Coordinates of C-alpha atoms in Angstrom, one line a residue:
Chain A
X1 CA -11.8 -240.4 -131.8
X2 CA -14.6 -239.3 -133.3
X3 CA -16.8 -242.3 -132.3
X4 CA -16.0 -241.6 -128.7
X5 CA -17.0 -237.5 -129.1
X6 CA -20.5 -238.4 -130.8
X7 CA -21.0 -240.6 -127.7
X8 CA -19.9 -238.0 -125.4
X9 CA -22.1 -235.4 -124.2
X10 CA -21.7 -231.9 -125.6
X11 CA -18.4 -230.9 -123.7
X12 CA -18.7 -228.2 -121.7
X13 CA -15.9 -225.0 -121.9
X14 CA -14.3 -223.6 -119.7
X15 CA -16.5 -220.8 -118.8
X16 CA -19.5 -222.5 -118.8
X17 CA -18.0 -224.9 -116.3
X18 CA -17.0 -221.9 -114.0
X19 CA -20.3 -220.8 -114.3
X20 CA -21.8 -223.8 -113.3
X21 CA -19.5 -223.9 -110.4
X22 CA -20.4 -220.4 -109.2
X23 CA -24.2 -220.3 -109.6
X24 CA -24.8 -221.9 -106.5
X25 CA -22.7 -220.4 -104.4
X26 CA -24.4 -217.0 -105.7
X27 CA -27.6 -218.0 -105.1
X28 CA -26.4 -218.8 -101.5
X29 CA -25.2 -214.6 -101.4
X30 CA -28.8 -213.8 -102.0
X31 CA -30.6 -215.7 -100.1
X32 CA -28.2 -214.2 -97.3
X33 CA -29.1 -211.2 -98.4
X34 CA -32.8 -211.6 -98.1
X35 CA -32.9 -213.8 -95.0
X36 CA -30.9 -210.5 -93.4
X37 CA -33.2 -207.5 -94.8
X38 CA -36.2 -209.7 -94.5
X39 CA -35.9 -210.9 -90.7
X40 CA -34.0 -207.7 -90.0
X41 CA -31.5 -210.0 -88.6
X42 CA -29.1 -208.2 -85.4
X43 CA -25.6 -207.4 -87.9
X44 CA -23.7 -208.4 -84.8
X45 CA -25.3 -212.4 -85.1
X46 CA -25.1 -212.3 -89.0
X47 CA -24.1 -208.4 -91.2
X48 CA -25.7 -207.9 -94.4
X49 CA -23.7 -208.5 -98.0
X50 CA -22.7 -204.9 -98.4
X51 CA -21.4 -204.6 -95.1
X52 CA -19.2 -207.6 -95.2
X53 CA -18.0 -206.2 -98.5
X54 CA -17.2 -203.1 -96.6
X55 CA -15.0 -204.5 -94.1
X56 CA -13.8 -206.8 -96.6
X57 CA -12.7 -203.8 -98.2
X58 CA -11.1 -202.3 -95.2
X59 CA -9.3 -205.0 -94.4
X60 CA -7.6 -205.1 -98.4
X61 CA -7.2 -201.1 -98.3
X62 CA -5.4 -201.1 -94.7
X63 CA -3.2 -204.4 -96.2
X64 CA -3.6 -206.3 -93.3
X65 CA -5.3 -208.8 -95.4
X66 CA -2.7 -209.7 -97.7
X67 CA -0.7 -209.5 -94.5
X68 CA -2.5 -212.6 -93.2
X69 CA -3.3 -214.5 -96.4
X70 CA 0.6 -214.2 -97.0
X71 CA 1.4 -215.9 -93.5
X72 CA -1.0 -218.7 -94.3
X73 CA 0.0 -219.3 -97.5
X74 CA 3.8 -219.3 -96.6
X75 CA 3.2 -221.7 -93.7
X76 CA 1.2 -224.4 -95.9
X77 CA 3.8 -224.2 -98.6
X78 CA 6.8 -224.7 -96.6
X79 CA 5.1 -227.4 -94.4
X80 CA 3.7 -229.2 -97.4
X81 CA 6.5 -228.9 -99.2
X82 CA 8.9 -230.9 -96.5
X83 CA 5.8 -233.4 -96.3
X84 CA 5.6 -234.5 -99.8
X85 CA 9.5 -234.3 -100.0
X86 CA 9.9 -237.0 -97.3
X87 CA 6.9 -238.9 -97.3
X88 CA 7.3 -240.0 -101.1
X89 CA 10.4 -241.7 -100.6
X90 CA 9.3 -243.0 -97.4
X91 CA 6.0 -244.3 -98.4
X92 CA 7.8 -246.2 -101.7
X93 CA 10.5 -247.7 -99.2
X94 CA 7.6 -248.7 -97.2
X95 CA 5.9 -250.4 -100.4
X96 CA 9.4 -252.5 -101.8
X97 CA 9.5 -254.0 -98.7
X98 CA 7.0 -255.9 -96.9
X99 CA 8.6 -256.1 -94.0
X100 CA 8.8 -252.6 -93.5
X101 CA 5.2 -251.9 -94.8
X102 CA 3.8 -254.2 -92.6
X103 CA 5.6 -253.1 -89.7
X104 CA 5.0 -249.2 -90.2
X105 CA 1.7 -249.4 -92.1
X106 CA -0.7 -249.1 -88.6
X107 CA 1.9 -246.5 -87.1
X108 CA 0.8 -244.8 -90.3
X109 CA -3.0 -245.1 -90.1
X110 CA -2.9 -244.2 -86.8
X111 CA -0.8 -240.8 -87.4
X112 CA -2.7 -240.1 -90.4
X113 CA -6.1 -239.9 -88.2
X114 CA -4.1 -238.1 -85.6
X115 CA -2.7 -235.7 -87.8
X116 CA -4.0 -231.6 -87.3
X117 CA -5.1 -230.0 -84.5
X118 CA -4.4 -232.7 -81.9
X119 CA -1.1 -232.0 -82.5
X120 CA -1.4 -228.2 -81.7
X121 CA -1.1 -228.2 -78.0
X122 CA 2.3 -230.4 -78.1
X123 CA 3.9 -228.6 -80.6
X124 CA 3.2 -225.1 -79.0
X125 CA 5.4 -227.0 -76.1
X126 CA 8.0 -227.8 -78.8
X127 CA 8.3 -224.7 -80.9
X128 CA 6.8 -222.3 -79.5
X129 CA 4.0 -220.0 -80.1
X130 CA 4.2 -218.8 -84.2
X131 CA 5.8 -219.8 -87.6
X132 CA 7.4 -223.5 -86.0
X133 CA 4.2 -224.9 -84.3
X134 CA 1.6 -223.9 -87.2
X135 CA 4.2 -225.5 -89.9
X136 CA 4.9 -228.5 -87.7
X137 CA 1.2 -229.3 -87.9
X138 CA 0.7 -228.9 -91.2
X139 CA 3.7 -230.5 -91.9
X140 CA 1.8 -233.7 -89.6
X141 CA -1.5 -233.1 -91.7
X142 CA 0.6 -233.9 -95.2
X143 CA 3.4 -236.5 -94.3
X144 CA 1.3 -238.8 -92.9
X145 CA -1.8 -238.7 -95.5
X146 CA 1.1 -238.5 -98.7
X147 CA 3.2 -241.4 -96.8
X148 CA 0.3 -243.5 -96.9
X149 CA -1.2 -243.4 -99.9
X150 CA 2.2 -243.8 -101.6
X151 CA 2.6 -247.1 -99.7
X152 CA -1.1 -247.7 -101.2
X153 CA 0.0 -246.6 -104.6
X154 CA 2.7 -248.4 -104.6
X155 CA 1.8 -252.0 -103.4
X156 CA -1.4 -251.9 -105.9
X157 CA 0.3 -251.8 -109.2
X158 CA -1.1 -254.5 -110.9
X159 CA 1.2 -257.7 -110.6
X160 CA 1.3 -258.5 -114.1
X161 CA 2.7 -255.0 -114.5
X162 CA 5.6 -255.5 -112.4
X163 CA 5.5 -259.4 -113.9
X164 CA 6.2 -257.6 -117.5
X165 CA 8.9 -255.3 -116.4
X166 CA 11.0 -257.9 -114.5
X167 CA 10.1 -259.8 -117.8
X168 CA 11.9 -257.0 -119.9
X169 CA 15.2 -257.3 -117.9
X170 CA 14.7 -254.2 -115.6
X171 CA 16.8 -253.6 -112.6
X172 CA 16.3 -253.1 -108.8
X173 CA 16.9 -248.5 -109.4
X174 CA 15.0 -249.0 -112.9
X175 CA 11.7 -250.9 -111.6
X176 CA 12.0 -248.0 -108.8
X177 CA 12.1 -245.2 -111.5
X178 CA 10.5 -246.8 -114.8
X179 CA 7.6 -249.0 -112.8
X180 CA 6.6 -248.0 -109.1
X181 CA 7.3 -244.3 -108.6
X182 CA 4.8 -243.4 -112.0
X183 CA 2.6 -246.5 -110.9
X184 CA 2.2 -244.7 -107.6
X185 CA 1.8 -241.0 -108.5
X186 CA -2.1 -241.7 -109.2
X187 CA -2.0 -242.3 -105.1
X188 CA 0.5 -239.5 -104.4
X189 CA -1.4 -236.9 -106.5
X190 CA -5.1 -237.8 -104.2
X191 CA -2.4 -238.0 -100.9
X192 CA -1.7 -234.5 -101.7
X193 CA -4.9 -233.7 -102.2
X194 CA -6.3 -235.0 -99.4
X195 CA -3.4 -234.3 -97.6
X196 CA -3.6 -230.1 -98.4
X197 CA -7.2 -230.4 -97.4
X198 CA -6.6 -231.3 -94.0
X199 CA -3.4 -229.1 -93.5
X200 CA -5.5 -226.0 -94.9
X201 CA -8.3 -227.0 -92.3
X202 CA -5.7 -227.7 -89.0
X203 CA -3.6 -224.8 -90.2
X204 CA -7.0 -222.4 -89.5
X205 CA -7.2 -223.6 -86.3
X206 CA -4.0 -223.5 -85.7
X207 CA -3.4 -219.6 -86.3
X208 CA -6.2 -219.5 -84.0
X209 CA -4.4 -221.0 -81.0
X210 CA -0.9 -220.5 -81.7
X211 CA -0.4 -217.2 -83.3
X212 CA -0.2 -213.6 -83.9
X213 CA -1.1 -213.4 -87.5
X214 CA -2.5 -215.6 -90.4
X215 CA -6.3 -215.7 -91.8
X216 CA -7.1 -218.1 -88.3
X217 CA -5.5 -214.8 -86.6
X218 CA -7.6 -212.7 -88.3
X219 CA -10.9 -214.9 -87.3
X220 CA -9.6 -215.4 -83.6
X221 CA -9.0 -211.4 -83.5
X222 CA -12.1 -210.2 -84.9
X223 CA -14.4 -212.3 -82.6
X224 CA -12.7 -210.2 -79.8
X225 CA -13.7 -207.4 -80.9
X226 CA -17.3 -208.2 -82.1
X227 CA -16.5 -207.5 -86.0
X228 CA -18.7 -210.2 -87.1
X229 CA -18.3 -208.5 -90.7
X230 CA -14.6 -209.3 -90.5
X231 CA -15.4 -212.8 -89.3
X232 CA -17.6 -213.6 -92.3
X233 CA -15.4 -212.2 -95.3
X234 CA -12.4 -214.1 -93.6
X235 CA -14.3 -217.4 -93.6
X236 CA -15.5 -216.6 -97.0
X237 CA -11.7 -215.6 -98.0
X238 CA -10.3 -219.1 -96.7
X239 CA -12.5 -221.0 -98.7
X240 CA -12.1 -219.3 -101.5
X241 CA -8.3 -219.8 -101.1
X242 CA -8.9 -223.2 -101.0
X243 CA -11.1 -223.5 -104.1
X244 CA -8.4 -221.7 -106.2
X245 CA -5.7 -223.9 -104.8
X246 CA -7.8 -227.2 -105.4
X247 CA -9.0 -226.5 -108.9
X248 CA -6.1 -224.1 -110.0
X249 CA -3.0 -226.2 -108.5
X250 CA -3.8 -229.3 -107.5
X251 CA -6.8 -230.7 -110.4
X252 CA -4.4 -229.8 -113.2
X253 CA -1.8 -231.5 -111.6
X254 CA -4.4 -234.6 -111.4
X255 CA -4.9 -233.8 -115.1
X256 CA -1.7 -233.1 -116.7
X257 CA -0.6 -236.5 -116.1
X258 CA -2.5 -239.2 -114.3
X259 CA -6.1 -238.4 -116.0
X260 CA -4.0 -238.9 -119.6
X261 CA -3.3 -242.2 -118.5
X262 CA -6.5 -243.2 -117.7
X263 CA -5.5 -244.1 -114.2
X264 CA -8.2 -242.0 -112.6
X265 CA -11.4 -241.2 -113.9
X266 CA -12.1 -237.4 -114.4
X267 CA -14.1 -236.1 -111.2
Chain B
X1 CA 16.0 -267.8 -131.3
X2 CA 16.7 -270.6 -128.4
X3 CA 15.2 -274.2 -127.8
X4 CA 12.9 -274.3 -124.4
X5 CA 13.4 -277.3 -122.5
X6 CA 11.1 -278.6 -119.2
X7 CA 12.8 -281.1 -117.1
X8 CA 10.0 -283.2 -114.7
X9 CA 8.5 -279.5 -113.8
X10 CA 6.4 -279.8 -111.3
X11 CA 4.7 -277.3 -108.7
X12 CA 2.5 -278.4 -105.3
X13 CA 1.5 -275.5 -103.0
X14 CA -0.5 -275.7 -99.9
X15 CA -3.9 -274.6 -99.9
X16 CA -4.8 -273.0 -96.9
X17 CA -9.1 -273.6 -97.6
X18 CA -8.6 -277.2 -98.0
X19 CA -5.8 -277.4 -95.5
X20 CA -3.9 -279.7 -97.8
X21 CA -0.9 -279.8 -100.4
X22 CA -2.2 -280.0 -103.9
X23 CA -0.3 -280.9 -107.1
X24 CA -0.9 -278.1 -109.5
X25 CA 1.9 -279.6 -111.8
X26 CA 3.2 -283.5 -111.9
X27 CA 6.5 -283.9 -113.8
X28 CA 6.4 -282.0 -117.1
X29 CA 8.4 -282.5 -119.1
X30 CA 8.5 -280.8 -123.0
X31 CA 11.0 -279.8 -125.3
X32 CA 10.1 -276.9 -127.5
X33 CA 12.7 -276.5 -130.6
X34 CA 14.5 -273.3 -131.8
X35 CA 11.9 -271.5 -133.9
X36 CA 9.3 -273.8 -132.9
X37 CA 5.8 -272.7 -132.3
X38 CA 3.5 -274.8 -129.4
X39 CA 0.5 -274.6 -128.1
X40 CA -0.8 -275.8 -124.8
X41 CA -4.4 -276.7 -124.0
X42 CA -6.4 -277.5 -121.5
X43 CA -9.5 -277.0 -119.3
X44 CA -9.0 -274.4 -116.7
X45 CA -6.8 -275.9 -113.3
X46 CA -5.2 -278.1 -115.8
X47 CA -1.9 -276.4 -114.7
X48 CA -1.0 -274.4 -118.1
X49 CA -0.7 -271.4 -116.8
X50 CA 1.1 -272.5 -113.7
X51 CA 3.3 -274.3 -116.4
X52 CA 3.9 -270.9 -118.0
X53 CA 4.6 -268.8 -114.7
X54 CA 7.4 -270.9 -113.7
X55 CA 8.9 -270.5 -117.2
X56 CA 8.9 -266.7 -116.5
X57 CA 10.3 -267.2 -113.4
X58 CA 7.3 -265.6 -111.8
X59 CA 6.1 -268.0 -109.5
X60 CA 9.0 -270.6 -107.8
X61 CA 9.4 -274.0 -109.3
X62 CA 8.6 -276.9 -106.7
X63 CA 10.6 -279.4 -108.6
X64 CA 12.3 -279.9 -112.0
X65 CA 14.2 -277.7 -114.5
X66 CA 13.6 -275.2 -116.6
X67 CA 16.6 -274.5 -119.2
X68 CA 16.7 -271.7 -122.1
X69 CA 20.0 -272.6 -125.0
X70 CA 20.4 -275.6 -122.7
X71 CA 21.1 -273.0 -119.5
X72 CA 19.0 -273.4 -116.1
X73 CA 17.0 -270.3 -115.8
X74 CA 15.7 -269.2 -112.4
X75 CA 13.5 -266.2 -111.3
X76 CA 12.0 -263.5 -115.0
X77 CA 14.6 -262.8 -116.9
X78 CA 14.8 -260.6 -120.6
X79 CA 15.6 -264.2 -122.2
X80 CA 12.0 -265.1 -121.7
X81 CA 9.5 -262.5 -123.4
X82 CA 6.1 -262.2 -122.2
X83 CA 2.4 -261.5 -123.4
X84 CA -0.1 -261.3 -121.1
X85 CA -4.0 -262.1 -121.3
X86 CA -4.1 -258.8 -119.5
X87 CA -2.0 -256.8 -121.5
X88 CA 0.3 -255.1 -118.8
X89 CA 1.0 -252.4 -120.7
X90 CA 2.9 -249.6 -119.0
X91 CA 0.0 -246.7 -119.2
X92 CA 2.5 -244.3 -118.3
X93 CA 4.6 -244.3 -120.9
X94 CA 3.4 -244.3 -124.8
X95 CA 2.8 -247.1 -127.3
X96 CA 6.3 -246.1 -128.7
X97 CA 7.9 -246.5 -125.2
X98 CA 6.2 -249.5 -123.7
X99 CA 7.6 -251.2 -126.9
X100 CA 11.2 -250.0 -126.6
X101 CA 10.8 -250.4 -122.7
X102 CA 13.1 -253.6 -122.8
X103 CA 15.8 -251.7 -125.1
X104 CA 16.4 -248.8 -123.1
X105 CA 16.3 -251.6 -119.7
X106 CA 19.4 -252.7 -121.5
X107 CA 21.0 -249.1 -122.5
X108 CA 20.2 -248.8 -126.1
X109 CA 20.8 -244.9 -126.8
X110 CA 17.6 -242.8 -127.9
X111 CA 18.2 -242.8 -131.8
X112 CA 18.9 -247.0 -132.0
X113 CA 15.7 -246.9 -130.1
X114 CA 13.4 -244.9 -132.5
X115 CA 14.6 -247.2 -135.3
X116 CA 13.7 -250.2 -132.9
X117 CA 10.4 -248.5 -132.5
X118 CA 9.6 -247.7 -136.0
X119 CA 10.4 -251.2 -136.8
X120 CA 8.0 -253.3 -134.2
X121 CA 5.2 -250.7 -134.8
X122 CA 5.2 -251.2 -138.7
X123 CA 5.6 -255.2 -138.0
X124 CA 2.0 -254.7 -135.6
X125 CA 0.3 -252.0 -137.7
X126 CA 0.5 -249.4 -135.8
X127 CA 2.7 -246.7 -136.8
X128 CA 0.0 -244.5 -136.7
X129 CA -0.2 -244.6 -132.8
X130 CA 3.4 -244.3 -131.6
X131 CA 2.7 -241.6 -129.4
X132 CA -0.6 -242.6 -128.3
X133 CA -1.2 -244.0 -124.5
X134 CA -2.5 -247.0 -124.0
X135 CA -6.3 -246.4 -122.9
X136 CA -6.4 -244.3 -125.9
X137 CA -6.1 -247.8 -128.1
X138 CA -8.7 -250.5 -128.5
X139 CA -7.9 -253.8 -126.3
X140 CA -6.7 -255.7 -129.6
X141 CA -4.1 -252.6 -130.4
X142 CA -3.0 -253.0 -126.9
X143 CA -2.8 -256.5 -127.8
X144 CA -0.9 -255.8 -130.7
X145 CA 1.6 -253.8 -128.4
X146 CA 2.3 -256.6 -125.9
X147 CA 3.0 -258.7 -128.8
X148 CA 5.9 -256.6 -130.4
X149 CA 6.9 -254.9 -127.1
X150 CA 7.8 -258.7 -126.2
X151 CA 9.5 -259.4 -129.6
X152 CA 11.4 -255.9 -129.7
X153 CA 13.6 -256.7 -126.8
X154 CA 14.7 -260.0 -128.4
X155 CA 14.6 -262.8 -126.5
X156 CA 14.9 -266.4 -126.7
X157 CA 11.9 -267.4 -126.7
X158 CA 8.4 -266.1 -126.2
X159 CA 6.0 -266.8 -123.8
X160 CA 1.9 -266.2 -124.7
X161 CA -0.9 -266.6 -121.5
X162 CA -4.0 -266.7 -122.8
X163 CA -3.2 -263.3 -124.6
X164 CA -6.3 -263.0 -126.9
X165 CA -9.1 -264.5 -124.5
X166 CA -10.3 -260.6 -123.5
X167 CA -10.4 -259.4 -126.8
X168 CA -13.5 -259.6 -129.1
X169 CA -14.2 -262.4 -131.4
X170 CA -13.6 -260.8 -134.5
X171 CA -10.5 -259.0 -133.4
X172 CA -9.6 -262.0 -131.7
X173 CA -9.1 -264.1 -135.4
X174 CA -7.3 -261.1 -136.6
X175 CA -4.6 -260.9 -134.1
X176 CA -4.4 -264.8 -134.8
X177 CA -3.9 -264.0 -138.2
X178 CA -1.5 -261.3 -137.6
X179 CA 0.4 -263.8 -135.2
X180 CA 1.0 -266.5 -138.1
X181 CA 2.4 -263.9 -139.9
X182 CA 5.1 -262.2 -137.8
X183 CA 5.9 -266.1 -136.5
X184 CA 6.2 -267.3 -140.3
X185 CA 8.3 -263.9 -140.8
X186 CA 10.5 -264.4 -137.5
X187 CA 10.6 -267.6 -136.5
X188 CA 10.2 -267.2 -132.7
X189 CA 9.9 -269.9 -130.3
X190 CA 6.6 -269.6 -128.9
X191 CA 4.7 -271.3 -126.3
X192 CA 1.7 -270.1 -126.4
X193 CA -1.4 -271.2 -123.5
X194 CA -4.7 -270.6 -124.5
X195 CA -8.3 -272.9 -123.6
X196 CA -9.4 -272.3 -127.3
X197 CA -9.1 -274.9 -129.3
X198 CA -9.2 -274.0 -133.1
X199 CA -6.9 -270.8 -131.7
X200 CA -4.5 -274.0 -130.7
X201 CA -5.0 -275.6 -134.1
X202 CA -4.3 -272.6 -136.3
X203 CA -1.6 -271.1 -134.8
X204 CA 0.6 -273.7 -133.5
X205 CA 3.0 -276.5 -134.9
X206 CA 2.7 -278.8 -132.5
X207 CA -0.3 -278.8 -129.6
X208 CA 0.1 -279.9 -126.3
X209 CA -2.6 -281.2 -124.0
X210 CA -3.0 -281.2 -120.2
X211 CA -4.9 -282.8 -118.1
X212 CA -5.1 -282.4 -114.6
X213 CA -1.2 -281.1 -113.8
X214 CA 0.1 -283.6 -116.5
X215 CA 0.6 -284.0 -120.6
X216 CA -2.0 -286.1 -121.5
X217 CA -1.1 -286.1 -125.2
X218 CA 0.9 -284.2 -128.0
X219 CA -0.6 -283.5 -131.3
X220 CA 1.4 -282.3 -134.1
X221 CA -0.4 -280.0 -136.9
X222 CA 1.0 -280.0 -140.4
X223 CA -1.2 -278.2 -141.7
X224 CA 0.4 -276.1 -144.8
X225 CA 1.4 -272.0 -144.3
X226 CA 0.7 -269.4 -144.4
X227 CA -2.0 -270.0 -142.7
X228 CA -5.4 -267.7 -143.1
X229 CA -9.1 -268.0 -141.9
X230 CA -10.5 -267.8 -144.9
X231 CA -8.7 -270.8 -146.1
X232 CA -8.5 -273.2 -143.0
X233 CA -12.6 -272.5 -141.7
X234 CA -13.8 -274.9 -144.1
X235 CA -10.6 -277.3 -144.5
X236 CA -11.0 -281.4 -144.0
X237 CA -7.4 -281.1 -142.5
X238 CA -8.3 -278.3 -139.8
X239 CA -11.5 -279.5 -138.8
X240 CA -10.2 -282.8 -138.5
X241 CA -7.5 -282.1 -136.2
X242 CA -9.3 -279.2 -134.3
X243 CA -11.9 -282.3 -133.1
X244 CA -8.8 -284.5 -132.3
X245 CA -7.8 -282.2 -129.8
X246 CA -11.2 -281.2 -128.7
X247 CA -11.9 -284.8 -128.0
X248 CA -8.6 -285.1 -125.8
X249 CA -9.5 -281.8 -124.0
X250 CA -13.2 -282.9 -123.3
X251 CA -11.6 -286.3 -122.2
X252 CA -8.8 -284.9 -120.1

């Protein structure tokens, strides 16, 4: 241990590593700032910062805000939710047998680069316009991404890894739980990951087509009425809702169990 | 502790770059006894590991028998422990658990399993890791797990590949040493397939030498336990059998 720490770099806290994090992203609200005062730039092509503050802060005192970012959030969760609860099973079925991994493997690349928006138009048909459409492609932007990599997770566990368990007398249900479901969850964390990325992304666009309310809602209503103020906090709302998902929810996860293996490297 | 017994094993698969059948292994046949500990050697595609894979049941047998207590054995099995020259530890589960992996496989309760654990870890040194994870260890304490996570689940006998070749050289002779010394305190049957010669010499009762898929020659080494670098480096005995089978590898 402390062989490895005087090799290391000084480690960085936690605060210094937010700060790291946010410096750019602060340096690209000034130089918004400037490029506005300085080219007296039309607010209706691009507002100042305190003016999208302003309307920012309308939107949060009138609570139509929290209105929207509560439908989004609501739709993601449900819809990833019934992704990752079907497509894990699925995608280690798919990875015991060969036959059925080989057989539904290119159905499953082929959905996965389907998956989001494409999908909006049919399921508008399907479920109408609102909460069964937007989670049905979200739902599509998870499954297919989670089912995959599982497969993937699952049929790259080392062979002499599953060599050494049949070695030590496991059954069919213990190899399953002991061996290939942990072996896998390296793949099934990034699925999810990668998955949520995309579902976060189809579910904007989404709200914007198929919809009444949501943070896409919000975007797709305030271009109507020429509040580019409104557009610009809700784009910088959504991926700020993203980064706190990703690095609050989903890097932890990463951490608290596949990183302690030393499955993954640390990103 | 069981006798090992190969019966005219022999293994051909088709190799689809050549486009033609090749004999991997031709009619082995070897009888390891109860307690006994063998070596095989050989330059690499001489067939010992092949030899070792269809022991495990990991790879099917082509022709012949393989039989554990004088029973047929067919497919991996907990009767047949393994090491492997890659370690396979579990790096999900802790040092503690990958060793009592096979015990709680066959439904031994939590507390019969700590006692298991404490055991095996003391036997390799490593108490002090128990509820370490594997990449946390050094590749010879991984070693050291695959060793005693083989030997905690009891079986027959115990099968090595090559497990030392990825760890260091100095590590390497200790694990050897630490080897003799759980064997001489056990009494395991071990076959043990390795390329390195001396590690052959100083470990083994008896060494086995193949040559191209068959057993070109058996060598059996007396030499006095315990056994110890220190002591065996510079011995007449050693030196003198370690360039026997040197010779026969070179030759084979």
């Amino acid at each position: 241990m402390a062989e490895r720490m005087a090799f290391s770099p000084v480690p960085y806290t936690r605060r210094r590593r937010a700060v790291k994090f946010m410096l750019p992203l602060l340096g690209l609200v000034v130089i918004w700032q400037l490029v506005v005062v300085i080219f007296d730039v039309n607010p209706r092509i691009f507002p100042d910062v305190p003016t999208v503050l302003r309307a920012g802060w309308g939107t949060i005192a009138d609570g139509s805000l929290l209105g929207h970012v509560t439908a989004s959030l609501w739709r993601v969760t449900v819809g990833t939710v019934l992704a990752i609860l079907l497509a894990v099973p699925l995608g280690i079925l798919m990875g015991v047998s060969r036959g059925v991994s080989s057989f539904l493997s290119p159905l499953f690349r082929f959905f996965a680069v389907l998956a989001g928006i494409a999908w909006i138009p049919i399921a508008t048909l399907w479920f109408g316009y609102g909460f069964g459409a937007i989670t049905f492609v979200i739902f599509n932007a998870v499954f297919f991404v989670v089912a995959y990599n599982t497969l993937l997770g699952v049929s790259t566990i080392p062979m002499p890894i599953r060599h050494a368990a049949a070695s030590l007398g496991t059954s069919r249900w213990q190899l399953l739980k002991e061996v290939l479901v942990p072996g896998a969850l390296p793949n099934i964390v990034t699925g999810i990951r990668t998955g949520m990325g995309f579902a976060w992304r189809g579910l904007i666009a989404a709200e914007m087509i198929a919809t009444n309310t949501g943070l896409g809602y919000m975007l797709f209503l305030a271009r109507d009425f020429y509040r580019t103020e409104v557009i610009v906090f809700a784009m910088i709302i959504i991926g700020i809702i993203w980064l706190v998902l990703d690095r609050l929810l989903l890097a932890p996860l990463e951490r608290a169990t596949v990183e302690r293996w030393g499955m993954v490297q640390r990103s | 502790m069981k006798n090992l017994s190969l019966e005219n094993l022999s293994k051909t698969y088709f190799d689809p770059y050549a486009g033609t059948t090749v004999n991997a292994v031709q009619d082995v046949s070897l009888n390891v006894a109860a307690g006994e500990f063998v070596a095989v050697v050989g330059p690499s595609g001489c067939g010992k590991t092949t030899i070792l894979n269809m022991i495990a049941g990991f790879v099917p047998i082509s022709g012949g028998r393989v039989l554990v207590g004088g029973k047929e054995v067919k497919g991996p099995g907990p009767d047949r422990g393994v090491v492997f020259q890659s370690f396979a530890l579990f790096p999900w589960k802790t040092v503690a658990e990958n060793v009592t992996f096979g015990p709680k496989m066959r439904g031994v309760g939590k507390a019969e399993r700590a006692k298991i654990a404490e055991e095996y870890l003391a036997l390799a040194g490593l108490s002090h890791a128990a509820d370490r994870y594997p990449n946390e260890l050094s590749g010879g304490m991984q070693q050291r797990v695959g060793v005693v996570r083989a030997l905690a689940n009891n079986p027959d006998v115990l099968l090595m590949d090559e497990p030392f070749a990825s760890v260091d050289a100095q590590t390497r002779m200790t694990l050897q040493e630490e080897l003799t010394r759980i064997w001489e305190e056990r009494r395991p049957t071990v076959i043990f397939i390795t390329h390195d010669v001396a590690e052959a010499v100083f470990l083994a009762n008896r060494v086995v030498v193949l040559s191209k898929g068959n057993v070109l020659e058996e060598v059996d080494i007396d030499l006095p336990r315990p056994r110890s670098w220190d002591r065996l480096v510079e011995d007449g005995d050693f030196k003198g059998l370690s360039n026997k089978v040197l010779q026969l590898v070179r030759s084979a």
